[in-house]
Each structure stands twice: as C-alpha cells, then as structure tokens.
C-alpha cells in the first residue's frame, strides 16, 4: 500500500464518525502525491504524514449560561490546536448548532495550510461551540460569550493561541469575549483578533476575507488577460465573507445578481444593493426575505438553489459542502467559468472533481479565503507595536498578500505539471512551508 493510502486508512480507523475531517485529510494528502512520491521512504520513516494529521491538543468543555428566563443552559465548547510549527495557533471561533469535533478538526487542519500560505508566522487552530446565536437576545449572546471565555482563557494567549471570529462570531461577540479575557487575566494585548476598533481591532478586518477572495480571483483572471469588468457573479451566503465579496466585485465592475442565507436565496436582476444588504444583515440582523420585500428588482425563493442563477463566476461563501455535484453540473451547464471559494471547503469532493474536469477555474478556500487570517496577522502586528494603521494601508498589504499567495499556488501547481490546478498548488505550497518548519524545529 502506498504511504498516503496507509495514512488515510489510519485516519479513517482512528477518527470514526468524523466525515468532514476525513474528507479534508483525503483531499490534502491525495493532492500531495507528486511530492510524497519523490521521497516516500524518507517521509514514511519520519512519520511525517501521521504527524501532520493529528492535532497537538484538543480542549473540550461545558459552557453553562443563563437564558432570559433565568434557566441555565449548557453547550459544548472546544478549541482544537492543530499544528504550531509555523507559528502561534491561529484560527476562528464558530458558533453554530452544527459544530462538532469533526468539523472543528477539518477546519483546524485546513487552517494550518492556509496560514502557511499567507507567508506569516502562524500555525493552525479552530474552536467554537454548538450554541446557536440565531434568535437569541443580545444579553443571551453576551452571557454565553462570557461563559465560553471563562473556560477558554487558560488555553490561549499572545504567542500561544490567538483566536478570531468565524460563522456566528463577529466584532460584537469578539468584543464580549475580549472584555472577559481582560477581566480574567488583567491584560488583553493581541490575544483575539477581529476586535472592535475601540479594543485594538484593525481597520479592514471586517472586509478582509471577502475583499481578499476577490483580489485572489482578480489575479487569476489577470493571468488570463481578463478582469471582473462586465462579469455576472453569484455569491452564496450573506454573512461577513459574502457581503464584502459582493462589495468588492461590484467595485471592480461586476454585477452580482444573487446571494442566499440558510432559509432561501434572492435573484436581483439589477445587481445587489450592498448598502441595503448590510442594513438587513449587519444592522437589523433580519432574514434575506426582507431584502426582496424592499427591492422591486429582486425575487426571493425559499430553500436551496442560488447556484441555479446563470453566472460567469460563482463564489460559495456560506458553509462546508454547500455546493454538491448537482449544483456543479448546473453551474457548468449555465456557462460558469470560475468557482472561487470564500467559505471553508464549501464544494464537495465530487463537485470539485467535476468542475476541474470541465475546465472550470477553481480556487480552494484555503488559498482564496486567506485574506481574513492575513488581516488578523496585521492586527496582531499593530497590537504588538501599539499602532493603528489607516484602512488604505491594511487594504494594500492585504492585496499584496493575496497576489503573492496566488503566484505561489500557481507556481507550485506548475512545478508538478498541473498548471491551473489550484487545489494541488495550494496544498503543495502550504505543505512545503509546514514541512520546512517541522524539519528545522526538530519535529520530525
Ligand atoms: P457568517 O456567519 O457571517 O455568514 C454565514 C452565511 O452563510 C450566512 O448568511 C448564513 O445564513 C449562510 N449559511 C450558513 N449555512 C448555510 C447553508 N447551509 N445554506 C445556505 N446558507 C448558509 O459567516 P462568515 O461569512 O464569517 O463565514 C462564512 C464561511 O467563510 C465559513 O465557511 C467560514 O469558515 C469561512 N471563513 C470566514 C472567515 C471570516 O473572516 N469571517 C475567514 C475565512 C473563512 P444564516 O444567517 O441563515 O445562517
């Protein structure tokens, strides 16, 4: 049996009931085949792949918090610290009822490669809880965040583990958690990123993942002497990543005609009104159906299906495995020529293979959504130096990082004779950095 197959088999046996984690491990390891094959025996004797797929630490705890009726509720909380060879554990906190160890391990594993790709000294981690912020009052969210941080704070810190936001965790939640961290430890520094500006947050962090995604895609189009100008785009999701991807696409001359939430999707033939979308999602925290109610050019449809809207470029920015084979076939049939992932692993393996086989340009989230964590790193640098940079400076650095990631990924794919396969390129480019760090630190 080949070394890669052996390790995948081992992961399958040792992590039963963790399909998302296994999916991520398989995708990464299988795409490393061209370079593992060159030195298979050496890597086998180093137990390299076994070390890559096992998290360093997993912290699990109960989070007890009081709801508005005075009833105590309990949720599960986690932090997965996967690999810190390249730098401090870094990765977001997710609050969503679907959160479990399989999902957090897949996210933390992917995060190691993503963070390596940024060129910044960050290892990979991820955490969160199955707490559902939807429908909760602000006071309930606050009490939950405080209780969550009461359990998490001993495990994180500057130079150790620096969490950020993810699904269900924006500036408001990070603000509550940061304040509690400060109360418990007497200091805050740069221990959480995505903080409100008044607590040392960075300008452009809110925009960073969505903008970064579009900068990455823009560079890919540039390689083909093309641009966003005049393109029709559909973005799934309507949260942090989606909103700022839509905004940047429109700034670059594209028309974004659709987006969704977990209840339904909208088609807006005149192009999405970002100011209205922000008002609904960021200020009023309403469902997307109220967008169509306020905008005559838009239709609202219940359920799944935003990918059925005809487009040139599709950007899945909602959640894992949202785009399946059926969706990929519809995109191809409708002439979509690029799928750029803003979410983490939003495309199933079958759908990814179908898109690649049909010559659709495909950018994996671990490369194209790295703008968020890159900007988090810029926030850490500002905190460490007691500085606050203007928006334009952060945005310019973000763009430089994304352009650089594109070229590293592009080059890595070319080197193994798979030009334009950005899945292979991203995994190999990230792997090389992690391998180098692990070797130099005597971890192999
Ligand atoms: P948000 O919570 O801000 O938004 C998530 C959006 O996706 C919401 O509109 C949500 O709708 C929608 N959604 C969730 N599940 C589904 C579903 N099953 N079908 C359709 N829509 C769904 O999260 P973010 O925008 O921050 O994150 C989105 C993705 O990007 C995640 O995969 C995250 O890990 C990834 N990411 C985020 C980064 C960041 O900086 N925020 C950085 C890198 C990656 P509803 O409101 O109805 O739940």
Short mmCIF file of N, CA, C and O in Angstrom, two decimals, residues 100-168:
data_model
loop_
_atom_site.label_atom_id
_atom_site.label_comp_id
_atom_site.label_asym_id
_atom_site.label_seq_id
_atom_site.Cartn_x
_atom_site.Cartn_y
_atom_site.Cartn_z
N UNK A 100 -19.15 20.44 15.78
CA UNK A 100 -18.73 19.22 16.50
C UNK A 100 -17.24 19.04 16.23
O UNK A 100 -16.63 19.82 15.48
N UNK A 101 -16.66 17.99 16.80
CA UNK A 101 -15.20 17.84 16.67
C UNK A 101 -14.77 17.56 15.24
O UNK A 101 -13.70 17.99 14.82
N UNK A 102 -15.58 16.83 14.48
CA UNK A 102 -15.21 16.54 13.09
C UNK A 102 -15.05 17.85 12.32
O UNK A 102 -14.06 18.06 11.61
N UNK A 103 -16.02 18.72 12.46
CA UNK A 103 -15.98 20.00 11.73
C UNK A 103 -14.81 20.86 12.21
O UNK A 103 -14.07 21.43 11.41
N UNK A 104 -14.61 20.92 13.52
CA UNK A 104 -13.51 21.78 14.01
C UNK A 104 -12.15 21.20 13.65
O UNK A 104 -11.21 21.96 13.34
N UNK A 105 -12.02 19.88 13.63
CA UNK A 105 -10.73 19.29 13.24
C UNK A 105 -10.46 19.53 11.76
O UNK A 105 -9.33 19.82 11.37
N UNK A 106 -11.48 19.41 10.93
CA UNK A 106 -11.26 19.68 9.50
C UNK A 106 -10.86 21.15 9.31
O UNK A 106 -9.92 21.46 8.57
N UNK A 107 -11.56 22.03 10.02
CA UNK A 107 -11.26 23.46 9.85
C UNK A 107 -9.84 23.78 10.36
O UNK A 107 -9.10 24.54 9.72
N UNK A 108 -9.47 23.19 11.49
CA UNK A 108 -8.14 23.48 12.05
C UNK A 108 -7.04 22.90 11.17
O UNK A 108 -5.98 23.52 10.97
N UNK A 109 -7.29 21.72 10.60
CA UNK A 109 -6.32 21.09 9.70
C UNK A 109 -6.11 21.97 8.46
O UNK A 109 -4.98 22.29 8.07
N UNK A 110 -7.21 22.39 7.85
CA UNK A 110 -7.13 23.25 6.67
C UNK A 110 -6.44 24.58 7.01
O UNK A 110 -5.69 25.13 6.21
N UNK A 111 -6.72 25.04 8.22
CA UNK A 111 -6.17 26.33 8.64
C UNK A 111 -4.64 26.31 8.67
O UNK A 111 -3.99 27.31 8.39
N UNK A 112 -4.06 25.15 8.99
CA UNK A 112 -2.59 25.05 9.03
C UNK A 112 -2.01 25.38 7.66
O UNK A 112 -1.01 26.11 7.54
N UNK A 113 -2.63 24.84 6.61
CA UNK A 113 -2.13 25.05 5.25
C UNK A 113 -2.40 26.49 4.81
O UNK A 113 -1.56 27.15 4.20
N UNK A 114 -3.60 26.96 5.14
CA UNK A 114 -3.97 28.33 4.78
C UNK A 114 -3.01 29.33 5.41
O UNK A 114 -2.47 30.22 4.75
N UNK A 115 -2.77 29.16 6.70
CA UNK A 115 -1.93 30.12 7.41
C UNK A 115 -0.50 30.08 6.89
O UNK A 115 0.17 31.12 6.78
N UNK A 116 -0.04 28.88 6.53
CA UNK A 116 1.30 28.76 5.96
C UNK A 116 1.36 29.53 4.64
O UNK A 116 2.34 30.24 4.37
N UNK A 117 0.30 29.41 3.85
CA UNK A 117 0.29 30.09 2.54
C UNK A 117 0.41 31.61 2.64
O UNK A 117 0.91 32.26 1.73
N UNK A 118 -0.07 32.17 3.75
CA UNK A 118 -0.04 33.63 3.87
C UNK A 118 1.40 34.17 3.95
O UNK A 118 1.64 35.35 3.74
N UNK A 119 2.34 33.28 4.31
CA UNK A 119 3.72 33.73 4.49
C UNK A 119 3.94 34.38 5.85
O UNK A 119 5.02 34.88 6.16
N UNK A 120 2.90 34.38 6.70
CA UNK A 120 3.02 34.98 8.04
C UNK A 120 3.24 33.84 9.04
O UNK A 120 2.78 32.72 8.82
N UNK A 121 3.93 34.12 10.16
CA UNK A 121 4.24 33.05 11.11
C UNK A 121 3.04 32.63 11.96
O UNK A 121 2.90 33.05 13.09
N UNK A 122 2.19 31.79 11.37
CA UNK A 122 1.00 31.34 12.11
C UNK A 122 0.78 29.85 11.88
O UNK A 122 0.84 29.37 10.75
N UNK A 123 0.52 29.12 12.99
CA UNK A 123 0.10 27.73 12.89
C UNK A 123 -1.42 27.70 12.79
O UNK A 123 -2.06 28.74 12.63
N UNK A 124 -2.00 26.49 12.93
CA UNK A 124 -3.44 26.38 12.71
C UNK A 124 -4.22 25.90 13.91
O UNK A 124 -3.77 25.00 14.63
N UNK A 125 -5.38 26.51 14.13
CA UNK A 125 -6.28 26.07 15.19
C UNK A 125 -7.71 26.45 14.82
O UNK A 125 -7.94 27.14 13.81
N UNK A 126 -8.66 26.01 15.57
CA UNK A 126 -10.06 26.38 15.35
C UNK A 126 -10.84 26.02 16.61
O UNK A 126 -10.44 25.11 17.34
N UNK A 127 -11.92 26.73 16.85
CA UNK A 127 -12.70 26.40 18.04
C UNK A 127 -14.13 26.84 17.88
O UNK A 127 -14.54 27.29 16.80
N UNK A 128 -14.89 26.72 18.95
CA UNK A 128 -16.26 27.18 18.88
C UNK A 128 -17.17 26.38 19.77
O UNK A 128 -16.74 25.69 20.68
N UNK A 129 -18.47 26.47 19.43
CA UNK A 129 -19.48 25.83 20.26
C UNK A 129 -20.72 25.53 19.42
O UNK A 129 -20.96 26.20 18.40
N UNK A 130 -21.52 24.57 19.91
CA UNK A 130 -22.79 24.28 19.22
C UNK A 130 -23.90 25.25 19.66
O UNK A 130 -25.06 25.04 19.34
N UNK A 131 -23.55 26.30 20.36
CA UNK A 131 -24.51 27.36 20.71
C UNK A 131 -25.02 28.00 19.42
O UNK A 131 -24.25 28.31 18.52
N UNK A 132 -26.34 28.21 19.36
CA UNK A 132 -26.92 28.83 18.16
C UNK A 132 -27.30 30.27 18.46
O UNK A 132 -28.27 30.53 19.18
N UNK A 133 -26.55 31.23 17.91
CA UNK A 133 -26.86 32.64 18.23
C UNK A 133 -28.17 33.12 17.60
O UNK A 133 -28.72 34.14 18.03
N UNK A 134 -28.65 32.36 16.60
CA UNK A 134 -29.88 32.80 15.91
C UNK A 134 -31.06 32.82 16.88
O UNK A 134 -31.28 31.87 17.61
N UNK A 135 -31.77 33.94 16.89
CA UNK A 135 -32.96 34.02 17.74
C UNK A 135 -32.65 34.35 19.20
O UNK A 135 -33.56 34.47 20.01
N UNK A 136 -31.37 34.48 19.54
CA UNK A 136 -31.02 34.81 20.94
C UNK A 136 -30.98 36.33 21.09
O UNK A 136 -30.60 37.05 20.15
N UNK A 137 -31.31 36.79 22.29
CA UNK A 137 -31.21 38.23 22.55
C UNK A 137 -29.73 38.60 22.69
O UNK A 137 -28.89 37.72 22.93
N UNK A 138 -29.45 39.90 22.58
CA UNK A 138 -28.05 40.34 22.73
C UNK A 138 -27.53 39.97 24.13
O UNK A 138 -26.38 39.57 24.30
N UNK A 139 -28.42 40.06 25.14
CA UNK A 139 -27.99 39.74 26.51
C UNK A 139 -27.63 38.26 26.62
O UNK A 139 -26.68 37.89 27.32
N UNK A 140 -28.38 37.39 25.93
CA UNK A 140 -28.07 35.95 25.97
C UNK A 140 -26.74 35.66 25.28
O UNK A 140 -25.93 34.88 25.78
N UNK A 141 -26.53 36.32 24.11
CA UNK A 141 -25.27 36.12 23.39
C UNK A 141 -24.10 36.57 24.28
O UNK A 141 -23.08 35.88 24.40
N UNK A 142 -24.30 37.68 24.96
CA UNK A 142 -23.24 38.21 25.83
C UNK A 142 -22.94 37.23 26.98
O UNK A 142 -21.78 36.91 27.25
N UNK A 143 -24.01 36.73 27.62
CA UNK A 143 -23.79 35.80 28.75
C UNK A 143 -23.11 34.52 28.26
O UNK A 143 -22.23 33.98 28.93
N UNK A 144 -23.49 34.08 27.05
CA UNK A 144 -22.83 32.88 26.52
C UNK A 144 -21.34 33.17 26.27
O UNK A 144 -20.47 32.38 26.67
N UNK A 145 -21.05 34.29 25.61
CA UNK A 145 -19.64 34.62 25.26
C UNK A 145 -18.77 34.71 26.51
O UNK A 145 -17.62 34.25 26.52
N UNK A 146 -19.33 35.29 27.56
CA UNK A 146 -18.56 35.43 28.81
C UNK A 146 -18.28 34.04 29.41
O UNK A 146 -17.15 33.71 29.78
N UNK A 147 -19.33 33.19 29.42
CA UNK A 147 -19.16 31.84 29.99
C UNK A 147 -18.17 31.03 29.15
O UNK A 147 -17.36 30.26 29.69
N UNK A 148 -18.24 31.22 27.83
CA UNK A 148 -17.33 30.49 26.93
C UNK A 148 -15.88 30.90 27.21
O UNK A 148 -14.99 30.07 27.36
N UNK A 149 -15.67 32.21 27.34
CA UNK A 149 -14.29 32.70 27.58
C UNK A 149 -13.78 32.29 28.97
O UNK A 149 -12.58 32.04 29.14
N UNK A 150 -14.69 32.18 29.93
CA UNK A 150 -14.27 31.74 31.27
C UNK A 150 -13.60 30.37 31.21
O UNK A 150 -12.71 30.06 32.01
N UNK A 151 -14.02 29.54 30.26
CA UNK A 151 -13.43 28.21 30.12
C UNK A 151 -12.23 28.22 29.17
O UNK A 151 -11.31 27.41 29.31
N UNK A 152 -12.27 29.12 28.20
CA UNK A 152 -11.22 29.08 27.16
C UNK A 152 -9.93 29.79 27.57
O UNK A 152 -8.83 29.40 27.16
N UNK A 153 -10.07 30.85 28.42
CA UNK A 153 -8.91 31.74 28.58
C UNK A 153 -7.61 31.07 29.06
O UNK A 153 -6.53 31.47 28.62
N UNK A 154 -7.65 30.01 29.89
CA UNK A 154 -6.36 29.46 30.31
C UNK A 154 -5.57 28.83 29.15
O UNK A 154 -4.36 28.58 29.28
N UNK A 155 -6.24 28.56 28.04
CA UNK A 155 -5.59 27.82 26.95
C UNK A 155 -5.08 28.71 25.83
O UNK A 155 -4.46 28.23 24.88
N UNK A 156 -5.38 30.02 25.90
CA UNK A 156 -4.97 30.91 24.79
C UNK A 156 -4.09 32.03 25.33
O UNK A 156 -3.95 32.19 26.55
N UNK A 157 -3.48 32.78 24.44
CA UNK A 157 -2.66 33.90 24.89
C UNK A 157 -1.74 34.37 23.77
O UNK A 157 -1.51 33.64 22.79
N UNK A 158 -1.25 35.58 23.90
CA UNK A 158 -0.31 36.13 22.91
C UNK A 158 0.90 35.19 22.85
O UNK A 158 1.41 34.78 23.88
N UNK A 159 1.29 34.84 21.64
CA UNK A 159 2.44 33.94 21.49
C UNK A 159 2.08 32.48 21.68
O UNK A 159 2.93 31.59 21.55
N UNK A 160 0.81 32.18 21.98
CA UNK A 160 0.39 30.79 22.20
C UNK A 160 -0.72 30.42 21.21
O UNK A 160 -0.55 29.56 20.35
N UNK A 161 -1.84 31.08 21.36
CA UNK A 161 -3.02 30.76 20.55
C UNK A 161 -3.85 32.03 20.49
O UNK A 161 -4.25 32.58 21.53
N UNK A 162 -4.11 32.50 19.28
CA UNK A 162 -4.82 33.77 19.09
C UNK A 162 -6.07 33.53 18.24
O UNK A 162 -6.01 33.56 17.02
N UNK A 163 -7.22 33.27 18.89
CA UNK A 163 -8.45 33.02 18.12
C UNK A 163 -9.01 34.29 17.45
O UNK A 163 -8.63 35.41 17.80
N UNK A 164 -9.93 34.06 16.51
CA UNK A 164 -10.61 35.15 15.80
C UNK A 164 -12.07 34.77 15.64
O UNK A 164 -12.54 33.84 16.28
N UNK A 165 -12.79 35.47 14.76
CA UNK A 165 -14.20 35.15 14.51
C UNK A 165 -14.35 34.12 13.40
O UNK A 165 -13.40 33.75 12.72
N UNK A 166 -15.53 33.61 13.25
CA UNK A 166 -15.90 32.74 12.13
C UNK A 166 -17.43 32.80 12.07
O UNK A 166 -18.02 33.78 12.56
N UNK A 167 -18.08 31.77 11.56
CA UNK A 167 -19.54 31.80 11.47
C UNK A 167 -20.14 32.09 12.86
O UNK A 167 -19.75 31.45 13.84
N UNK A 168 -21.01 33.06 12.90
CA UNK A 168 -21.70 33.38 14.15
C UNK A 168 -20.88 34.21 15.13
O UNK A 168 -21.35 34.54 16.21
#
